[in-house]
Coordinates of C-alpha atoms in Angstrom, one line a residue:
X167 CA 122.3 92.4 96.9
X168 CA 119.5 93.0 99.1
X169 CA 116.1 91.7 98.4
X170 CA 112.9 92.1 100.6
X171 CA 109.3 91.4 99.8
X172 CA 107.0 93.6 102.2
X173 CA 103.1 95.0 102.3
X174 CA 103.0 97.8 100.1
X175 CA 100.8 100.7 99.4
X176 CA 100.8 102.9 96.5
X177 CA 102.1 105.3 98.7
X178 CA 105.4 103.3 99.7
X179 CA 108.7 104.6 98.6
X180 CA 108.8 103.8 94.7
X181 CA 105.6 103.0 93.9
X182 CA 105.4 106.3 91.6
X183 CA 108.4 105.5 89.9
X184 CA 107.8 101.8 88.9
X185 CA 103.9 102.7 88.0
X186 CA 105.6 105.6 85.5
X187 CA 107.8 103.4 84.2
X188 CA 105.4 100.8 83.1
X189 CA 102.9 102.9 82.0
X190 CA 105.9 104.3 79.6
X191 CA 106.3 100.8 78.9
X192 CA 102.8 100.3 77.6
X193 CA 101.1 98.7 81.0
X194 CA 98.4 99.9 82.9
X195 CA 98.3 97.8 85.7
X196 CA 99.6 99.5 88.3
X197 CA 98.0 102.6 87.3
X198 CA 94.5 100.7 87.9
X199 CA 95.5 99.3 90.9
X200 CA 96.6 102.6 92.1
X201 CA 93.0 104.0 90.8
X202 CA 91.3 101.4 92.9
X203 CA 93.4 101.6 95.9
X204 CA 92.3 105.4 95.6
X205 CA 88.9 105.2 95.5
X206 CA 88.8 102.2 98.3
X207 CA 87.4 99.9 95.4
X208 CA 90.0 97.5 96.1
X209 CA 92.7 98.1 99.3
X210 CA 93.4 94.0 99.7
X211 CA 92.3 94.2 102.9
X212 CA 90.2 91.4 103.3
X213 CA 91.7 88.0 105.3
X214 CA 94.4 86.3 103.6
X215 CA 95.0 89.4 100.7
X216 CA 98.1 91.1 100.4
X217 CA 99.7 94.0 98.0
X218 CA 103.1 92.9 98.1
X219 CA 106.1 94.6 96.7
X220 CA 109.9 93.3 95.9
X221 CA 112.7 95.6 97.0
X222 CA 116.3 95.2 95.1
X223 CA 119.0 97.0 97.1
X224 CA 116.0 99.9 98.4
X225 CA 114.5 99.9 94.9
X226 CA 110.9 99.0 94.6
X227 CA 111.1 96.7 91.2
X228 CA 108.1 94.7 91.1
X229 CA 105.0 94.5 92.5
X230 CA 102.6 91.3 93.8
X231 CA 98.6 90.9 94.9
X232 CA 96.8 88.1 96.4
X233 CA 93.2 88.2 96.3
X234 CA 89.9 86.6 97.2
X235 CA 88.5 84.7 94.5
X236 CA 84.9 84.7 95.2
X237 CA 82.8 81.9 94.0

């Protein structure tokens, strides 16, 4: 098995597939992130943020953020 984690986008290969799926599922997470990312409310581009995404054999099956925490 091969397994990458990688910067993402919602635009990266599988993004629309694991977002449908958990939105079938009962989630909305991904479909707010992908809202955000759209509207440039929140791209995790600042220094030390990162949309990261976990590839299994090519497949995108989980998603990861890290964000500022501003005090």
């Amino acid at each position: 098995m091969n397994n990458i984690i990688v910067n993402i986008t919602p635009e990266n290969k599988g993004f629309l597939a694991l977002k449908v799926e958990s939105i079938s599922a009962g989630f909305n997470l991904l479909r707010t992130l992908d809202e955000n990312w759209l509207s440039g409310q929140k791209r995790f581009d600042k220094a030390g943020e990162n949309l990261l995404g976990f590839y299994a054999d090519g497949i995108l099956v989980g998603d990861g953020t890290l964000s500022q925490v501003l005090p």
